[in-house]
XYZ file of C-alpha atoms in Angstrom:
660
model
C -34.738 -122.861 -10.693
C -34.250 -119.654 -8.695
C -30.822 -118.016 -9.046
C -28.399 -118.680 -6.204
C -30.742 -120.935 -4.207
C -28.340 -121.394 -1.299
C -27.845 -117.648 -0.879
C -31.553 -116.982 -0.582
C -32.554 -119.546 2.013
C -34.055 -118.140 5.205
C -32.097 -118.684 8.401
C -32.900 -118.326 12.094
C -30.315 -116.555 14.229
C -31.407 -116.703 17.868
C -34.650 -114.635 17.948
C -34.390 -113.290 14.381
C -35.103 -114.728 10.934
C -32.673 -113.584 8.269
C -34.189 -113.024 4.817
C -31.118 -114.474 3.091
C -27.587 -115.587 3.925
C -25.760 -112.338 3.005
C -24.100 -110.177 5.671
C -22.696 -106.682 5.237
C -19.815 -107.150 7.644
C -18.111 -104.664 9.943
C -15.597 -102.189 8.554
C -14.520 -98.708 9.549
C -16.156 -95.945 7.484
C -14.585 -93.098 9.474
C -17.725 -90.992 9.051
C -18.354 -90.116 12.700
C -18.644 -86.466 13.624
C -17.318 -85.673 17.059
C -17.559 -89.368 17.863
C -21.242 -89.668 16.938
C -22.928 -91.327 13.967
C -24.382 -88.702 11.659
C -26.543 -88.395 8.553
C -23.850 -89.821 6.277
C -23.581 -92.945 8.431
C -27.320 -93.560 8.483
C -27.681 -93.132 4.717
C -24.677 -95.393 4.031
C -26.074 -98.338 5.976
C -29.667 -97.764 4.876
C -28.654 -98.057 1.221
C -27.297 -101.578 1.897
C -30.400 -102.521 3.895
C -32.585 -101.370 1.006
C -30.281 -103.318 -1.294
C -31.098 -106.621 0.383
C -28.441 -107.340 3.025
C -29.936 -109.714 5.587
C -27.680 -108.601 8.423
C -25.550 -105.494 8.814
C -22.690 -105.328 11.289
C -22.058 -101.656 11.967
C -18.464 -100.575 12.312
C -16.718 -101.126 15.621
C -17.345 -99.245 18.826
C -14.239 -98.891 21.031
C -15.070 -100.109 24.511
C -12.461 -98.180 26.483
C -10.241 -95.109 26.245
C -7.273 -97.358 25.419
C -9.181 -98.899 22.489
C -9.437 -95.817 20.257
C -7.870 -96.437 16.857
C -9.066 -93.832 14.350
C -10.122 -90.203 14.304
C -13.552 -91.363 13.136
C -14.101 -93.780 16.028
C -17.323 -93.496 17.978
C -17.216 -92.161 21.509
C -16.360 -94.881 23.973
C -17.954 -95.250 27.403
C -20.586 -92.633 26.605
C -24.399 -92.856 26.698
C -24.656 -89.886 24.357
C -24.227 -92.238 21.384
C -27.527 -94.026 22.115
C -30.083 -91.645 20.533
C -27.847 -91.105 17.522
C -27.584 -94.833 16.890
C -31.356 -95.201 17.216
C -31.695 -92.918 14.191
C -29.319 -95.173 12.247
C -30.669 -98.553 13.369
C -34.440 -98.170 13.093
C -34.648 -97.304 9.357
C -32.373 -100.230 8.473
C -34.529 -102.616 10.504
C -37.645 -101.256 8.803
C -35.928 -102.027 5.490
C -35.530 -105.660 6.592
C -31.983 -105.898 7.941
C -30.969 -107.398 11.279
C -28.673 -104.843 12.916
C -25.536 -105.742 14.874
C -22.745 -103.534 16.190
C -19.163 -104.685 16.519
C -17.314 -104.002 19.772
C -13.552 -103.833 19.801
C -10.315 -103.260 21.583
C -7.134 -103.476 19.515
C -4.862 -104.036 22.497
C -1.208 -103.308 21.770
C -2.062 -101.985 18.312
C -3.989 -98.856 19.383
C -3.171 -95.545 17.734
C -1.823 -93.528 20.616
C -1.689 -90.367 18.495
C -5.488 -90.571 18.300
C -6.291 -91.964 21.739
C -3.679 -90.103 23.806
C -3.871 -93.120 26.063
C -1.342 -95.923 26.458
C -2.337 -99.013 24.500
C -3.213 -101.859 26.881
C -2.232 -105.457 26.219
C -1.823 -108.736 28.129
C 1.962 -108.554 28.487
C 3.143 -105.185 27.193
C 3.973 -106.332 23.685
C 4.901 -104.112 20.719
C 2.412 -102.448 18.418
C 2.262 -103.649 14.820
C 0.282 -100.533 13.942
C 3.188 -98.176 14.588
C 6.492 -98.068 16.501
C 5.021 -97.833 20.003
C 5.054 -100.249 22.884
C 2.089 -101.058 25.114
C 1.116 -101.224 28.771
C 0.823 -104.648 30.460
C -2.605 -104.806 32.068
C -3.085 -105.379 35.769
C -5.957 -107.568 36.959
C -8.076 -104.519 37.919
C -7.476 -103.133 34.414
C -8.556 -106.442 32.883
C -11.778 -106.221 34.863
C -12.184 -102.606 33.744
C -12.016 -103.581 30.068
C -14.386 -106.530 30.533
C -16.864 -104.132 32.105
C -16.273 -101.771 29.175
C -17.388 -104.473 26.745
C -20.504 -105.205 28.808
C -21.528 -101.568 29.163
C -20.975 -101.010 25.442
C -23.242 -103.983 24.656
C -25.946 -102.578 26.937
C -25.745 -99.243 25.122
C -26.133 -101.064 21.820
C -29.230 -102.829 23.119
C -30.683 -99.532 24.343
C -29.998 -98.031 20.897
C -32.104 -100.769 19.305
C -29.411 -103.047 17.915
C -30.387 -106.717 17.638
C -27.013 -107.783 18.968
C -23.285 -107.217 19.089
C -20.237 -108.813 17.523
C -17.214 -109.063 19.821
C -14.028 -108.575 17.866
C -11.360 -111.205 18.478
C -9.734 -111.058 15.048
C -6.525 -109.648 13.531
C -4.515 -110.075 16.740
C -6.622 -107.574 18.685
C -6.831 -107.636 22.480
C -8.853 -110.866 22.761
C -6.619 -112.579 20.237
C -3.566 -111.267 22.102
C -4.804 -113.034 25.226
C -5.360 -116.239 23.217
C -1.939 -116.196 21.523
C 1.133 -117.409 23.469
C 3.332 -114.989 21.487
C 1.569 -112.015 23.064
C 0.437 -113.529 26.367
C 3.244 -114.502 28.731
C 1.192 -113.979 31.889
C 1.550 -116.415 34.767
C -1.711 -115.609 36.532
C -5.235 -116.857 35.810
C -5.279 -114.909 32.532
C -2.350 -116.717 30.917
C -0.690 -120.087 30.450
C -3.264 -122.828 29.863
C -5.931 -122.652 27.182
C -8.581 -122.198 29.837
C -6.690 -119.264 31.319
C -5.855 -117.624 27.983
C -9.522 -117.756 26.949
C -10.842 -116.597 30.323
C -10.874 -112.956 29.196
C -13.040 -113.569 26.114
C -15.302 -116.082 27.850
C -15.946 -113.630 30.671
C -16.822 -110.882 28.184
C -19.311 -113.037 26.279
C -20.886 -114.559 29.386
C -21.349 -111.195 31.083
C -22.867 -109.641 27.941
C -25.418 -112.462 27.851
C -26.229 -111.961 31.517
C -26.636 -108.209 31.031
C -28.585 -108.251 27.762
C -30.729 -111.346 28.135
C -31.752 -114.157 25.779
C -33.252 -112.018 22.979
C -29.938 -110.525 21.956
C -27.526 -111.873 19.344
C -23.868 -112.273 20.322
C -21.253 -112.890 17.658
C -17.511 -113.471 17.753
C -15.105 -112.379 14.992
C -11.897 -114.358 14.380
C -9.349 -114.586 11.576
C -7.188 -117.034 9.654
C -3.481 -116.220 9.349
C -1.657 -119.394 8.242
C 1.371 -117.575 6.847
C 2.517 -116.025 10.136
C 4.370 -118.384 12.460
C 3.383 -116.716 15.741
C -0.322 -116.520 14.868
C -2.706 -119.173 16.081
C -2.871 -122.188 13.806
C -6.188 -123.344 12.379
C -6.058 -126.242 14.787
C -5.576 -123.902 17.764
C -8.265 -121.542 16.557
C -10.609 -124.477 16.132
C -9.910 -125.549 19.707
C -10.542 -122.025 21.035
C -13.799 -121.556 19.135
C -14.981 -125.037 20.165
C -14.372 -124.129 23.817
C -16.526 -120.998 23.485
C -19.129 -122.861 21.446
C -19.322 -125.666 23.992
C -20.324 -123.107 26.609
C -22.842 -121.594 24.137
C -21.277 -118.185 24.578
C -21.986 -116.883 21.051
C -24.628 -117.324 18.379
C -22.270 -117.006 15.441
C -18.606 -116.695 14.568
C -17.275 -114.651 11.643
C -14.054 -115.762 9.950
C -11.820 -113.234 8.187
C -8.193 -113.304 7.028
C -4.977 -111.427 7.683
C -4.072 -109.440 10.754
C -1.872 -106.644 12.023
C 0.992 -108.984 11.198
C -0.022 -108.988 7.502
C -2.162 -106.097 6.330
C -2.167 -107.367 2.742
C -4.498 -110.244 3.636
C -6.583 -108.273 6.114
C -8.459 -106.581 3.268
C -7.158 -108.648 0.350
C -6.647 -106.942 -2.985
C -6.873 -108.405 -6.477
C -3.367 -109.768 -5.884
C -4.774 -112.346 -3.438
C -6.949 -115.385 -4.002
C -10.689 -115.151 -3.509
C -12.600 -116.601 -0.552
C -9.673 -116.477 1.886
C -11.746 -117.022 5.035
C -13.383 -120.197 3.779
C -10.736 -122.730 4.842
C -10.952 -121.848 8.522
C -14.722 -121.346 8.296
C -15.051 -124.911 7.017
C -13.009 -126.252 9.928
C -15.029 -124.286 12.462
C -18.343 -125.296 10.950
C -17.388 -128.956 11.192
C -16.848 -128.560 14.935
C -19.549 -126.054 15.853
C -22.491 -127.519 17.741
C -24.364 -124.289 18.462
C -22.893 -121.253 16.703
C -23.484 -120.430 13.048
C -20.408 -119.731 10.944
C -19.978 -116.719 8.650
C -17.257 -116.850 5.986
C -15.704 -113.481 5.195
C -12.763 -112.114 3.190
C -12.710 -111.677 -0.584
C -16.122 -113.198 -1.153
C -17.012 -110.618 -3.780
C -19.899 -111.982 -5.802
C -23.196 -113.878 -5.528
C -21.489 -116.737 -7.336
C -18.767 -116.861 -4.663
C -21.382 -116.771 -1.917
C -23.653 -119.427 -3.397
C -20.701 -121.760 -3.950
C -19.501 -121.482 -0.344
C -22.987 -121.985 1.057
C -23.837 -124.802 -1.311
C -20.677 -126.661 -0.334
C -21.659 -126.411 3.322
C -18.501 -124.463 4.161
C -20.424 -121.774 6.066
C -23.934 -120.876 7.167
C -23.695 -117.270 5.986
C -21.300 -115.182 3.932
C -20.107 -111.641 4.486
C -19.808 -109.618 1.284
C -18.368 -106.256 2.270
C -16.575 -104.564 -0.610
C -18.993 -106.131 -3.079
C -21.860 -104.345 -1.328
C -19.821 -101.178 -1.000
C -19.335 -101.134 -4.768
C -22.960 -102.059 -5.455
C -25.306 -101.574 -2.483
C -28.077 -103.410 -4.357
C -25.980 -106.472 -5.164
C -28.235 -108.819 -3.185
C -31.506 -107.605 -4.680
C -30.037 -107.757 -8.186
C -28.870 -111.325 -7.573
C -32.325 -112.270 -6.266
C -33.924 -110.835 -9.413
C -31.509 -112.792 -11.663
C -29.837 -109.531 -12.696
C -26.230 -110.413 -11.906
C -25.106 -108.826 -15.169
C -26.270 -105.484 -13.745
C -24.104 -105.758 -10.619
C -21.286 -103.220 -10.569
C -18.353 -105.402 -9.560
C -15.789 -104.538 -6.920
C -12.258 -104.275 -8.329
C -10.594 -105.355 -5.067
C -8.355 -102.338 -5.613
C -8.647 -100.970 -2.028
C -7.932 -97.489 -3.350
C -10.947 -95.632 -1.960
C -12.186 -97.964 0.795
C -9.071 -99.074 2.646
C -6.925 -96.474 0.870
C -9.009 -93.499 2.038
C -9.488 -95.009 5.489
C -5.705 -95.423 5.736
C -5.379 -91.673 5.160
C -7.964 -91.043 7.918
C -10.693 -89.918 5.500
C -14.195 -91.366 5.319
C -14.293 -94.265 2.896
C -15.619 -94.208 -0.638
C -15.324 -96.468 -3.695
C -13.455 -96.096 -6.966
C -16.267 -97.578 -9.061
C -19.124 -96.040 -7.047
C -18.536 -92.429 -5.975
C -21.905 -92.332 -4.172
C -20.270 -94.326 -1.379
C -20.023 -92.028 1.607
C -22.201 -89.501 -0.227
C -25.497 -91.400 -0.019
C -27.099 -88.621 2.021
C -25.962 -86.067 -0.550
C -26.453 -87.977 -3.818
C -29.214 -90.423 -2.937
C -27.118 -93.533 -3.248
C -27.703 -95.525 -6.423
C -31.284 -94.318 -6.849
C -31.344 -91.405 -9.287
C -34.025 -88.719 -9.457
C -35.318 -87.968 -12.958
C -34.155 -84.702 -14.504
C -36.734 -81.923 -14.298
C -36.190 -81.112 -17.986
C -34.599 -83.871 -20.105
C -31.905 -82.580 -22.436
C -29.858 -83.720 -25.389
C -26.412 -84.498 -23.944
C -23.254 -85.125 -25.951
C -20.386 -86.832 -24.109
C -17.081 -86.739 -25.981
C -14.722 -89.438 -24.755
C -15.435 -92.959 -23.542
C -12.971 -93.379 -20.701
C -14.168 -93.857 -17.109
C -15.327 -90.248 -16.687
C -17.278 -90.236 -19.935
C -18.792 -93.656 -19.315
C -20.084 -92.636 -15.897
C -21.384 -89.293 -17.122
C -23.237 -90.923 -20.012
C -24.693 -93.670 -17.816
C -25.964 -91.407 -15.039
C -27.294 -88.775 -17.443
C -29.269 -91.505 -19.216
C -30.477 -92.927 -15.882
C -31.935 -89.498 -15.161
C -33.803 -89.405 -18.462
C -31.523 -87.319 -20.643
C -31.033 -88.299 -24.302
C -27.346 -89.145 -24.476
C -24.856 -89.612 -27.284
C -21.369 -90.868 -26.434
C -18.659 -90.297 -29.048
C -15.350 -92.148 -28.704
C -12.447 -91.677 -31.130
C -11.064 -95.181 -30.527
C -12.619 -98.448 -31.737
C -13.354 -99.514 -28.142
C -14.535 -97.886 -24.943
C -12.493 -97.541 -21.761
C -9.638 -95.192 -22.629
C -6.565 -95.519 -20.435
C -8.666 -97.442 -17.915
C -8.877 -100.307 -20.398
C -5.077 -100.323 -20.627
C -4.851 -100.604 -16.837
C -7.014 -103.718 -17.092
C -4.298 -105.370 -19.189
C -1.820 -105.247 -16.316
C -1.342 -108.492 -14.344
C -4.370 -109.624 -12.309
C -6.340 -106.458 -13.120
C -8.876 -107.953 -15.536
C -11.710 -106.913 -13.207
C -11.283 -103.471 -14.798
C -12.122 -104.984 -18.183
C -15.193 -106.567 -16.581
C -16.259 -103.136 -15.312
C -15.969 -101.636 -18.791
C -18.164 -104.486 -20.030
C -20.678 -103.569 -17.319
C -20.739 -99.986 -18.582
C -21.307 -101.204 -22.145
C -24.301 -103.261 -21.024
C -25.745 -100.403 -19.000
C -25.414 -97.900 -21.849
C -27.112 -100.334 -24.220
C -30.012 -100.909 -21.809
C -30.415 -97.161 -21.254
C -30.560 -96.397 -24.954
C -27.353 -94.351 -25.109
C -26.180 -93.858 -28.674
C -22.539 -94.970 -28.677
C -20.413 -93.899 -31.629
C -17.022 -95.604 -31.882
C -14.208 -94.502 -34.212
C -15.826 -91.080 -33.960
C -13.322 -88.261 -33.600
C -15.052 -84.914 -33.081
C -13.506 -81.478 -33.455
C -15.087 -78.245 -32.286
C -17.132 -77.735 -35.472
C -18.441 -81.318 -35.274
C -19.515 -80.752 -31.690
C -21.188 -77.470 -32.570
C -23.041 -79.137 -35.441
C -24.408 -81.771 -33.094
C -26.547 -79.079 -31.453
C -26.609 -80.729 -28.017
C -28.019 -78.864 -25.044
C -25.045 -79.931 -22.928
C -21.536 -80.918 -24.025
C -19.334 -82.969 -21.717
C -15.640 -83.244 -22.589
C -14.080 -86.429 -21.232
C -11.235 -86.554 -23.733
C -8.599 -87.692 -21.252
C -4.934 -86.762 -21.129
C -1.722 -87.637 -22.922
C 1.880 -88.300 -21.858
C 3.973 -85.140 -22.017
C 6.700 -86.853 -24.129
C 9.288 -84.404 -22.829
C 10.827 -86.647 -20.203
C 10.187 -83.957 -17.571
C 10.580 -85.294 -14.031
C 9.350 -83.576 -10.889
C 12.591 -84.587 -9.169
C 14.570 -82.499 -11.718
C 12.393 -79.407 -12.205
C 15.213 -77.403 -13.787
C 15.175 -79.724 -16.821
C 12.191 -78.963 -19.074
C 13.222 -81.897 -21.249
C 15.194 -85.033 -20.545
C 18.638 -84.762 -22.148
C 18.944 -87.381 -24.868
C 15.386 -87.372 -26.205
C 16.761 -87.306 -29.755
C 18.016 -90.883 -29.347
C 14.468 -92.261 -29.406
C 13.428 -95.562 -27.827
C 11.650 -93.584 -25.098
C 8.053 -94.581 -24.454
C 5.144 -93.861 -22.158
C 3.358 -96.422 -20.004
C 0.410 -96.056 -22.400
C 2.688 -96.936 -25.348
C 3.662 -100.152 -23.607
C 0.187 -101.233 -22.527
C -1.349 -100.423 -25.946
C 1.414 -102.431 -27.682
C 2.670 -99.401 -29.605
C 6.138 -99.649 -28.065
C 8.723 -101.751 -29.875
C 11.002 -102.838 -27.099
C 14.375 -104.493 -26.852
C 15.432 -106.927 -24.152
C 16.306 -104.607 -21.255
C 13.896 -101.851 -20.241
C 14.282 -99.081 -17.674
C 10.981 -97.879 -16.208
C 10.991 -94.475 -14.514
C 8.023 -94.481 -12.137
C 7.255 -91.047 -10.778
C 3.798 -91.708 -9.365
C 4.425 -94.671 -7.091
C 1.155 -96.242 -8.253
C -0.174 -98.821 -10.706
C 0.481 -96.787 -13.843
C 4.229 -97.270 -13.577
C 4.491 -100.218 -11.203
C 1.846 -102.248 -13.009
C 3.538 -101.578 -16.338
C 6.848 -102.807 -14.913
C 5.081 -105.949 -13.641
C 3.527 -106.477 -17.085
C 6.918 -106.193 -18.780
C 8.612 -108.494 -16.267
C 5.929 -111.161 -16.730
C 6.406 -110.846 -20.495
C 10.076 -111.778 -20.083
C 11.814 -108.415 -20.332
C 14.725 -107.481 -18.085
C 13.355 -104.558 -16.100
C 15.057 -101.952 -13.949
C 12.564 -99.824 -12.030
C 13.778 -96.353 -11.048
C 11.792 -94.161 -8.673
C 12.440 -90.850 -6.895
C 10.651 -92.283 -3.868
C 12.263 -94.141 -0.993
C 10.496 -97.359 -1.962
C 8.773 -98.849 -4.973
C 4.999 -98.430 -4.886
C 4.956 -95.638 -2.315
C 1.379 -94.559 -3.063
C 0.198 -98.177 -2.940
C 0.978 -98.357 0.783
C -2.399 -96.720 1.354
C -4.198 -99.692 -0.172
C -1.850 -102.305 1.379
C -0.933 -103.512 -2.097
C 2.681 -102.346 -2.178
C 4.374 -105.316 -0.503
C 2.683 -107.916 -2.690
C 3.612 -105.826 -5.720
C 7.287 -105.627 -4.742
C 7.294 -109.347 -4.034
C 5.886 -110.040 -7.513
C 8.420 -107.710 -9.136
C 11.297 -109.252 -7.200
C 10.135 -112.758 -8.105
C 10.380 -111.764 -11.773
C 13.883 -110.377 -11.310
C 13.091 -106.662 -11.477
C 15.928 -104.492 -10.148
C 14.898 -101.564 -7.935
C 16.709 -98.219 -7.803
C 15.120 -95.830 -5.306
C 15.721 -92.151 -4.455
C 16.850 -91.616 -8.035
C 16.042 -89.896 -11.328
C 17.096 -90.261 -14.963
C 19.709 -87.598 -15.708
C 20.313 -88.557 -19.360
C 19.069 -91.041 -21.917
C 21.625 -92.259 -24.414
C 19.532 -94.533 -26.606
C 21.282 -97.639 -25.300
C 21.428 -96.786 -21.642
C 20.247 -94.425 -18.922
C 22.336 -92.272 -16.637
C 20.753 -92.658 -13.207
C 21.233 -89.841 -10.707
C 21.136 -90.585 -6.985
C 19.006 -87.936 -5.304
C 20.766 -88.751 -2.033
C 24.417 -88.471 -2.987
C 24.452 -86.964 -6.486
C 26.348 -89.981 -7.815
C 25.668 -90.993 -11.423
C 25.577 -94.572 -12.680
C 25.105 -95.872 -16.199
C 22.435 -98.566 -16.709
C 22.549 -100.439 -20.017
C 19.114 -100.598 -21.599
C 17.453 -100.743 -24.983
C 14.416 -98.661 -24.016
C 13.216 -96.146 -21.462
C 9.593 -96.100 -20.267
C 8.501 -92.900 -18.535
C 5.533 -93.090 -16.156
C 5.322 -89.387 -15.337
C 2.434 -86.950 -14.981
C 0.226 -86.641 -18.065
C -1.056 -83.408 -19.557
C -4.624 -82.423 -20.415
C -5.018 -80.885 -23.860
C -7.167 -77.756 -23.545
C -7.299 -76.662 -27.195
C -10.694 -78.293 -27.829
C -12.170 -76.553 -24.795
C -10.771 -73.231 -25.950
C -12.171 -73.665 -29.481
C -15.603 -74.490 -28.082
C -15.489 -71.429 -25.853
C -14.616 -69.305 -28.890
C -17.727 -70.701 -30.589
C -19.894 -69.677 -27.664
C -20.229 -73.161 -26.144
C -19.478 -73.845 -22.475
C -18.470 -77.497 -22.161
C -18.218 -79.431 -18.908
C -14.682 -80.776 -18.366
C -14.410 -84.008 -16.405
C -11.777 -86.602 -15.617
C -8.319 -86.240 -17.090
C -9.628 -83.633 -19.535
C -10.090 -81.459 -16.481
C -6.797 -82.460 -14.820
C -4.827 -85.730 -15.086
C -5.539 -87.875 -12.008
C -6.658 -91.363 -11.071
C -9.756 -93.299 -12.106
C -11.529 -92.553 -8.820
C -11.531 -88.826 -9.535
C -12.597 -89.425 -13.140
C -15.624 -91.522 -12.196
C -16.526 -89.128 -9.387
C -16.531 -86.166 -11.770
C -18.568 -88.115 -14.319
C -21.211 -88.807 -11.675
C -21.191 -85.263 -10.288
C -21.465 -83.732 -13.736
C -24.416 -85.932 -14.751
C -26.229 -85.156 -11.504
C -25.861 -81.433 -12.197
C -27.383 -81.518 -15.708
């Protein structure tokens, strides 16, 4: 029997036949240059078309000046985009993908710092994107935006797209018209269901009239059962059935979350899988004409095949899964699921970079966003294969060894520990982060297939490395906790007073089970990320009393970028963790910590048996220096170069291997 039989059934969507049931759904890449798609865009989407996606929904096009949301948005209301999109669309179609572009208007939630235009909404409601208010639309302005959608669809058709997807999800403008909370109008655009849906029905009907029968029209909606003012599944079902009864769209895509709840909009590993399936099932039961696409945390071919086999949707949208591995679909078709590089649902480089207004990338796949530069996941053979020695089997070393071997180099990987993964493996022991362990297993399989010689329990000093006689030496030896108790908030203290009392540990000590802890633990988290926060969560789940101290104004400050901070704080609070913010540890007494308020200078004593310090690590450079003294010039990557996060480590591993 063929693998994933439901995923690989053909399907007709209006005038097109899809080669399978997998969609690469819309998401903002932020790659536009001066509002136009460029080489990076084209290469990014082409890699997923070559990888087997049946349909690609290109990131949203704002339809009006008031719809601009990000710096990387495309130009609205401008024919100049047409030839640029032709260069993106045609190669993807030649590779077998049906090409759709999403059209959007975020209504009250526009970013007015980017648009320099008042955000328009049905009734002048507040933005949930920032602290701004919005402008209540007049009837002429409503007509202006409807026309904006139609003209944008016509431009898409002229650019060669097979259709458009009209965005009505996440409490955007269309959803704001649908939702009584945000639509208090008393004219023909508000009140009854027919009136509240008039705006969206007019948009879809006029696009069909303008673009003709051989043009796909989709509608994107979302499920948000945890927010009282959002539309219920019953109401959403009624709205979609009304549109479907008038045959206004060919498909409907179902996501999760909204501007009310960012954590479910792009759900992290903290959330359940397949979040859009419940509403998709309801809509599919009632749809007479439109196909239904289930989206949101459907990460794997197994997820997709299960949803399709159960009849819960007609298609599935796998977005982050195909970001992490652009060739996921082709690998699944070839029964090579073990070779799929799995998404971690970490949101650190996709949503996290986008949230900082950068172009997106991927923690586990640094080629994302660099496909035009690095050739995606298709490596060119090295002109002259070399003998390469990689010292250190953490994420940087694993990636360097894998890519060097992919390019034809003869690679030896030496790791001092009995297992591969380094500190990354420890991160996988934190609650709900086992996908990291799965990724390390993927690396182990890839290295075995590529013939990499892996030596475990193999500590190498400079003389050992010299004796190896490799053409290229890559140092990926990681970093270590400073063990001084130094805190950036107290730069005048080179060491934490009270070190002599002992019972002070690093996050690595805790996660590797080296720490011998008493009942009450204070965790000083300096980074505001998973290293400290995840360790505190691990301890709390294990039954310890935990007090989390941070110099930041809130716990998990850096995790705001990936929309994982609130769910983290909720989990910590549920397990009784006490938070102390805007604070540092002034003294450790062995049985308690003196906590210094950075706001007032007040000092409070916290009883505790142990202190865990999640502060900046240090890279040990002595091995590099010894190798230099022996006339060798090693490549330093990952934490051996400078202590940072896994994304930088894997990126440097890839970049180094490509340069050999």
